[in-house]
XYZ file of C-alpha atoms in Angstrom:
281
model
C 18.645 -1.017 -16.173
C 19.643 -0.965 -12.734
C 18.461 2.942 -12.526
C 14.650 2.080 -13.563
C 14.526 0.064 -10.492
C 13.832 2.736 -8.086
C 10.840 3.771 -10.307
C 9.153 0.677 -10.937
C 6.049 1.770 -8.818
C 5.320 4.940 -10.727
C 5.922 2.866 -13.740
C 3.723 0.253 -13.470
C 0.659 2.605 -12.653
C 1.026 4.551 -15.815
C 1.255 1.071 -17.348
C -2.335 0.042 -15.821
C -3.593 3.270 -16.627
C -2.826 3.766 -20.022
C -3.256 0.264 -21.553
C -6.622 0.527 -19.512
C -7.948 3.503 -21.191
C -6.715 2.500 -24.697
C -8.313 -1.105 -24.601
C -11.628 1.051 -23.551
C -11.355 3.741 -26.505
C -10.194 1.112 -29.068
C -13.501 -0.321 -28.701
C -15.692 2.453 -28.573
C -13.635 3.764 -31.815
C -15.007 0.893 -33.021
C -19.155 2.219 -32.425
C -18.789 4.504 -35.272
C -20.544 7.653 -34.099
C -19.633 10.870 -34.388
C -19.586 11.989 -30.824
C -16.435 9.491 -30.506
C -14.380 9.922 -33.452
C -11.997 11.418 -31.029
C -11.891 7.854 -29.285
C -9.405 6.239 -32.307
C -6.540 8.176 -32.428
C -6.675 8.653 -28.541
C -6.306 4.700 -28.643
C -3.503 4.950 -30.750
C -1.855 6.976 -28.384
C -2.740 5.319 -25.398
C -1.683 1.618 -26.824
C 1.431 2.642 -27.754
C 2.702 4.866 -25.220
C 1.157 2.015 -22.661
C 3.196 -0.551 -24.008
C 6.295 1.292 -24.530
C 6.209 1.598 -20.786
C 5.319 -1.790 -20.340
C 8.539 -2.608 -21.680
C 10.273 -0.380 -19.272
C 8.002 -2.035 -16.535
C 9.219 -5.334 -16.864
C 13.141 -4.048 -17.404
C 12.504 -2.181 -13.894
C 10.901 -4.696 -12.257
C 14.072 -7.268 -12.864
C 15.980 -4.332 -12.027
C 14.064 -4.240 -8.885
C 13.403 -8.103 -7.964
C 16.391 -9.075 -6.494
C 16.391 -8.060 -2.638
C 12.427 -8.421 -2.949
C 13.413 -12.866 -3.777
C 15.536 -12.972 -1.271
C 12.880 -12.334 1.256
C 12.037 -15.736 2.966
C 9.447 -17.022 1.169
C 8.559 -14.465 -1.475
C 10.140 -15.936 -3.996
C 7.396 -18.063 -5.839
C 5.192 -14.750 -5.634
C 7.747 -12.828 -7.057
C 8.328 -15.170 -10.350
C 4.220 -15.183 -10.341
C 4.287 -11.391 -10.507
C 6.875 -11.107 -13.279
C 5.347 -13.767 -15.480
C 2.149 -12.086 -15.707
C 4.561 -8.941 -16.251
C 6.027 -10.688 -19.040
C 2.711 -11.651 -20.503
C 1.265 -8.879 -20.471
C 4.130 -6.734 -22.347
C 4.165 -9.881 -25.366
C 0.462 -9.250 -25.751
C 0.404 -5.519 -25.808
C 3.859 -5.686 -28.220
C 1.091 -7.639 -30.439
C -1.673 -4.898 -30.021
C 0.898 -2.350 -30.764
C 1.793 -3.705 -34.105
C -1.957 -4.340 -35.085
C -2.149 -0.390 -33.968
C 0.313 0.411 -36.458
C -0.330 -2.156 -39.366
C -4.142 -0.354 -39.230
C -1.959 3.111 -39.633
C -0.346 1.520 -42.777
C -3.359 0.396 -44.550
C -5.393 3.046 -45.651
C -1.806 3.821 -47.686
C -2.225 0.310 -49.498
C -4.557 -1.590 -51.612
C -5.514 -3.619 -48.290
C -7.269 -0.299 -46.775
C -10.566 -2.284 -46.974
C -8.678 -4.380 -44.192
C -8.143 -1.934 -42.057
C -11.172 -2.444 -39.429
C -10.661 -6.162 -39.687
C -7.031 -5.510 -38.125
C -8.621 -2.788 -35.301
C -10.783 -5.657 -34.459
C -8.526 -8.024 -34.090
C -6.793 -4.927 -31.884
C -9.288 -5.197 -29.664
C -9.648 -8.592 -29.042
C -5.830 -8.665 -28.434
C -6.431 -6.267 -26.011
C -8.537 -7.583 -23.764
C -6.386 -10.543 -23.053
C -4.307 -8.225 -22.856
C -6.032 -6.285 -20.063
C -7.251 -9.510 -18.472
C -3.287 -10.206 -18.174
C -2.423 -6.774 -16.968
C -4.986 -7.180 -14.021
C -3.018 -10.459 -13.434
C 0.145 -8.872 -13.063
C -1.406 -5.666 -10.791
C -2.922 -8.393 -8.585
C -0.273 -10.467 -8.308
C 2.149 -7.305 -7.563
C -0.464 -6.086 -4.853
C -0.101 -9.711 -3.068
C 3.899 -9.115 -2.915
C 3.988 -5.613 -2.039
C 0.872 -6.349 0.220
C 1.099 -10.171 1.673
C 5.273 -10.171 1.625
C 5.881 -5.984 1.915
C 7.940 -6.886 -1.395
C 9.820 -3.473 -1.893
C 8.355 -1.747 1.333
C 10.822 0.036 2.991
C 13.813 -0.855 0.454
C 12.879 1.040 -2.990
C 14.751 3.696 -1.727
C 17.827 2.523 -0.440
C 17.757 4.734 2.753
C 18.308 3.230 5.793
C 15.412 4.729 7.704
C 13.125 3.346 5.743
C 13.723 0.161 6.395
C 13.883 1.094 10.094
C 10.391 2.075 9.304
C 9.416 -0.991 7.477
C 11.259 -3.089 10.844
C 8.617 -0.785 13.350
C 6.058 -1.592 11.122
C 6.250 -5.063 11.283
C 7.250 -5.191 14.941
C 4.137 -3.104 15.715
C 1.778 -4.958 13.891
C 2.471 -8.492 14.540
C 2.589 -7.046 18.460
C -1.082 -5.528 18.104
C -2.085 -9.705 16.481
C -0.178 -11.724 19.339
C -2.285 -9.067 21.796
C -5.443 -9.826 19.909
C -4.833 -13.630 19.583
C -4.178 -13.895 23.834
C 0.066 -13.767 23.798
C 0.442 -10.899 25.687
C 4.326 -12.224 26.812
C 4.635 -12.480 22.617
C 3.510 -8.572 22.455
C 5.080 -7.276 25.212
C 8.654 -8.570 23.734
C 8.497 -7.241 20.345
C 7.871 -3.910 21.812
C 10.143 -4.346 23.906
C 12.423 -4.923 21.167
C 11.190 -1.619 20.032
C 11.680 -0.073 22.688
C 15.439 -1.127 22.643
C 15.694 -0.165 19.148
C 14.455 3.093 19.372
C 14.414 4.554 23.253
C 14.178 8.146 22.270
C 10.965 7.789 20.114
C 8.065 9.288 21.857
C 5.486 7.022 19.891
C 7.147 4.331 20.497
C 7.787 5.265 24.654
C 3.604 5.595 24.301
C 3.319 2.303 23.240
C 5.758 1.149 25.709
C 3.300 1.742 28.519
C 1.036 0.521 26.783
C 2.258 -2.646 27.081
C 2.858 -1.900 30.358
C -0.838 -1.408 31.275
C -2.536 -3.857 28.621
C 0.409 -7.359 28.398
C 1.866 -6.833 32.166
C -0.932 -5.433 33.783
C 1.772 -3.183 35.936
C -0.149 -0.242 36.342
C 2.305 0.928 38.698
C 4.990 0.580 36.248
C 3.193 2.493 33.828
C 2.876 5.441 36.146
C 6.696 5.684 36.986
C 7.367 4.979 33.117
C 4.784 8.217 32.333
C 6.900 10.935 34.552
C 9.049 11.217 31.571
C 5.757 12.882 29.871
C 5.008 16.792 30.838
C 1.903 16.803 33.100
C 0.342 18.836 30.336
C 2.320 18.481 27.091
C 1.909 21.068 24.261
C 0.890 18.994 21.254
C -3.216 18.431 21.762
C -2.521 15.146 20.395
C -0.145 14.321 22.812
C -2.558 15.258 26.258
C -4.774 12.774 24.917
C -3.241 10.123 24.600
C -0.756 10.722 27.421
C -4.112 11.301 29.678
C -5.511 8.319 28.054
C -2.741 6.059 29.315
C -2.360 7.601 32.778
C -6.154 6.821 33.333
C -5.706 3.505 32.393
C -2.444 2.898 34.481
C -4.457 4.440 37.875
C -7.385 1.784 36.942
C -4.828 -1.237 36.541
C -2.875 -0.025 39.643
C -6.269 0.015 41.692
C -7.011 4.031 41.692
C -10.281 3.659 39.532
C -11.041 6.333 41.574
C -8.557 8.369 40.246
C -9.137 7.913 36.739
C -12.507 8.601 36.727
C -11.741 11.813 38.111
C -8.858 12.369 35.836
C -11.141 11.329 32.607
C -13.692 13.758 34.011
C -11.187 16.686 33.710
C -10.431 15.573 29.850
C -13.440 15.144 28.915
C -13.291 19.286 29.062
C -10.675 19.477 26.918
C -12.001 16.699 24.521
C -15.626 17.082 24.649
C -17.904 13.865 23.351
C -14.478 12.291 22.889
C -15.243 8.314 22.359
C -12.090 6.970 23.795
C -13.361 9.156 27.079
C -16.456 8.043 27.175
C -15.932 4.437 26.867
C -13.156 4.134 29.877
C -15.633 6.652 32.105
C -18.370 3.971 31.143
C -16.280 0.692 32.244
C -15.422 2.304 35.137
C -19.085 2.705 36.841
């Protein structure tokens, strides 16, 4: 079912969520007290309706796994993912007929039975549950080690723009952390090709500018295309931010103390202001 693909997120977390809850209340149906009679048919429901969408979980997420596999190297944790899938809707397909063989047998001469089979229910179910965690946890390593789906679940071409900056961005920010300022400075610059008009992306242009090159003069000439005093508050900060720290790199320390001085006005006890006013004492 090619259509289900695009909803195989939502899917899956009313899969986790009901089976969940029905494992939970099929055992405390099982206490016998008054205060939770409501708990047994409540696990009915739950166990069913979680498992009928457990079925449409796995059909989505085949729908779904194909551009995710062809992903260099996400392969082996997308088959991991969909066997645990495919374990856990088997299991719960057993729980689910337990559920409705204990509906059956108060109607037969095998009622007696009939807490025997809710036990067995629950001990079905917790495999069952320990199976569904699986699959979760192995889905949050591909979504969240290999971005399996990010940026493509909606076919739109922006969003994998967005997943592109993202990942451009962020392995930038680690080659800056890890020493390879050359490393960072080229994949924003390979932003910066990509998307010239962005102003978030112009930001982080100088930036680079000021923290991989060290061209604080460059950094000034590439901030004239900034208002002095831009309208969005957001915007004078971090603009001001920048410009301080591209007079301090060009050798005007003087400057951007004087300049931070003037902010900190505007953006009283601001940390960001007071840590650059301290380094440059």
């Amino acid at each position: 079912m090619p259509a289900l693909a695009p909803l195989h997120p939502q899917i899956v977390h009313f899969v986790i969520a009901l089976l969940f809850c029905g494992v939970v209340f099929r055992w405390l149906s099982l206490v016998n007290r008054p205060r939770l009679a409501f708990t047994a048919p409540a696990a009915v429901v739950l166990l069913l309706t979680g498992t009928a969408a457990a079925v449409l979980a796995v059909q989505s997420g085949t729908a779904a796994h194909g551009p995710v596999e062809r992903v260099p190297g996400a392969r082996a944790a997308v088959q991991d993912h969909e066997e645990w899938g495919h374990r856990t809707r088997n299991i719960f397909l057993g729980v689910a007929l337990l559920e409705i063989v204990a509906l059956a047998v108060p109607r037969t001469r095998y009622a007696r039975y009939q807490r025997a089979v809710l036990v067995a229910s629950g001990v079905v179910g917790l495999a069952g549950a320990y199976a569904l965690y699986q699959a979760g946890d192995k889905g949050g390593d591909l979504v969240y080690d290999y971005a399996g789906g990010v940026g493509i679940r909606s076919g739109d071409p922006a969003d994998i723009g967005h997943l592109l900056t993202a990942g451009l961005y962020h392995q930038a920010m680690a080659d800056r952390r890890a020493g390879k300022a050359a490393d960072a400075a080229q994949l924003i610059g390979e932003l910066a090709q990509r998307y010239p008009d962005d102003t978030a992306v112009r930001l982080l242009t100088v930036e680079s500018l000021v923290e991989d090159k060290h061209a604080g003069r460059g950094a000034l000439a590439a901030l004239k295309w900034f208002p002095a005093t831009p309208e969005s508050r957001f915007l004078r900060l971090r603009v001001g931010l920048l410009r301080a720290d591209a007079l301090a790199a060009a050798g005007a320390p003087d400057s951007a103390k004087l300049l931070l001085q003037t902010m900190s006005g505007e953006f009283a006890n601001n940390g960001a202001i007071r840590d650059r006013l301290a380094k440059l004492k």
